[in-house]
Amino acid sequence: MFSQFFSYVLQGTLTTVEVTLVALPFGLVLGLLVALLQIYGGPILSRIAAIYSTGMRGVPPIVLLFILFFVISGSISLDAFWAGSLALGIVTSAYQAEILRGAILSVGAGQMVAARAIGMSRLKAVQHIILPQAVRLAIPPWSNEASIVLKDSSLVYALGVPEILSRAQQASAATQQPFLAYGTAALIYFVLVFTTNRLLDLLSHRMRIPSNP
Amino acid sequence: MNQPILVAKGLTKQYGKNVIFHDIDLEVAERDTIVIIGPSGTGKSTLLRCFNLLTRPEQGQIWLDGEEITAKGAKEDHVRERIGMVFQNFLLFNHLTALNNVLIGLTQVKRMTKEAARAKAMEELQRVGLADRAGHYPGQLSGGQQQRVAIARALAMDPRVMLFDEPTSALDPELIGEVLNVMKQLAHEGMTMLVVTHEMGFAMEVANRIIFMEKGSIVEQGSPEDMYYHPQHERTREFLHKITELHGKTQRKE
């Protein structure tokens, strides 16, 4: 009985992972751009980036998802999967921007000064000195954001993408066993989130900069 | 005298209405070791930072090897490449080993090949006595070792002049000596140096000129002997004696 549920709901897992694997990196690239503009962009660009970040974070993801979904799928012809994933990527970009901004600022202004003092351009300094350190600081909070995106990928269910939650909903409707259906979905989400966090913990540990106690 | 390397005329720096220093003239000749002293808040560090354009003076001009670096369109990255700087708090790149701290400017700024850069970086670490620490990260080094790596990092760029901004002020007393020794050795090798410090022992032994700054102006300058034994200004004598008292211990130890 349970194994039937499991194999049915599990078929949505690949879609959930795919949505996450599109939204998360897309949001990372966009978020990095927003964070860099906010810090180094000069008065106008940094203001625009700040408004973007504040605005995006001030609206519930599901509302944004609907708005972005209709904007994206209205202007270019994309199927629900791509439109939903990109919309989710835009939602997470604002949160990732804040994570990266915090990490970059924690690196300290002195590192930039030291890099400029040996003749590096600002771009080179960001690339070789600031970001490698900021990335290390960003992994723990980013791990949290990754699990949020993984879980929020269930929102694209509302757009008709056949991921875990939509599969569970179908199973529940067909069998009148909501607890088993949604319980299975919960279990799969938990395993995905847990694995993601553990892998990123491992990465964080491996990238740690050696220092004496 | 030798050809001047660094010339400043009429430098003024202010933040809003707050004048940091005013109308400073300075000439640094090849092989000079110039020590700048003065109470804190008199603009010594800001003056150093003007020389490699980390801050821009509001007025005045600076020439490096006869080329005006404060001119519009002067390439500031290229200027900084030729002026080494050592900071009070070391500012090593925390994510890089000692070797890579020294090497990164060579590969990224001077565009040397990895092998050539590596050889040069090892040579510079050798010069500051830290070849055996090449693989250590800043967090694994003592303050004195970190500062010596920072000196090696600046030296690797083959600068025309080295700026030292209170290089020993953040160090435990027993670690000051190793940094000062490296600096003395540099001076003897003929490196042109501009040093902001309170280490009077170093100044008396190595400097060929001491500049006393206060409230944003140069009060007096001259040879260490003249400044110490025959100062023209009462204020110079007062200050010199006060810091000698404070730093007298380290001086005697040497």
mmCIF file of C-alpha atoms in Angstrom, chain A residues 116, chain B residues 47-57 62 69-71 74-77 79-80 83 163:
data_model
loop_
_atom_site.group_PDB
_atom_site.id
_atom_site.type_symbol
_atom_site.label_atom_id
_atom_site.label_comp_id
_atom_site.label_asym_id
_atom_site.label_seq_id
_atom_site.Cartn_x
_atom_site.Cartn_y
_atom_site.Cartn_z
ATOM 1 C CA ARG A 116 43.992 47.826 -4.520
ATOM 2 C CA LEU B 47 49.138 61.473 3.893
ATOM 3 C CA LEU B 48 50.637 58.049 3.126
ATOM 4 C CA ARG B 49 47.369 56.939 1.570
ATOM 5 C CA CYS B 50 47.426 59.974 -0.690
ATOM 6 C CA PHE B 51 50.794 58.931 -2.093
ATOM 7 C CA ASN B 52 49.380 55.719 -3.543
ATOM 8 C CA LEU B 53 46.019 57.321 -4.306
ATOM 9 C CA LEU B 54 44.033 55.220 -1.857
ATOM 10 C CA THR B 55 42.577 58.606 -0.996
ATOM 11 C CA ARG B 56 42.581 61.618 -3.244
ATOM 12 C CA PRO B 57 43.910 64.941 -1.996
ATOM 13 C CA ILE B 62 52.093 64.358 -6.572
ATOM 14 C CA ILE B 69 50.000 60.780 -10.693
ATOM 15 C CA THR B 70 47.335 63.186 -9.471
ATOM 16 C CA ALA B 71 46.720 64.308 -13.060
ATOM 17 C CA ALA B 74 46.659 58.876 -14.674
ATOM 18 C CA LYS B 75 46.214 55.139 -14.249
ATOM 19 C CA GLU B 76 45.905 54.661 -10.509
ATOM 20 C CA ASP B 77 46.226 50.869 -10.601
ATOM 21 C CA VAL B 79 50.662 53.845 -9.855
ATOM 22 C CA ARG B 80 49.861 51.550 -6.934
ATOM 23 C CA ILE B 83 54.255 51.965 -4.644
ATOM 24 C CA LEU B 163 55.058 53.124 2.434
#
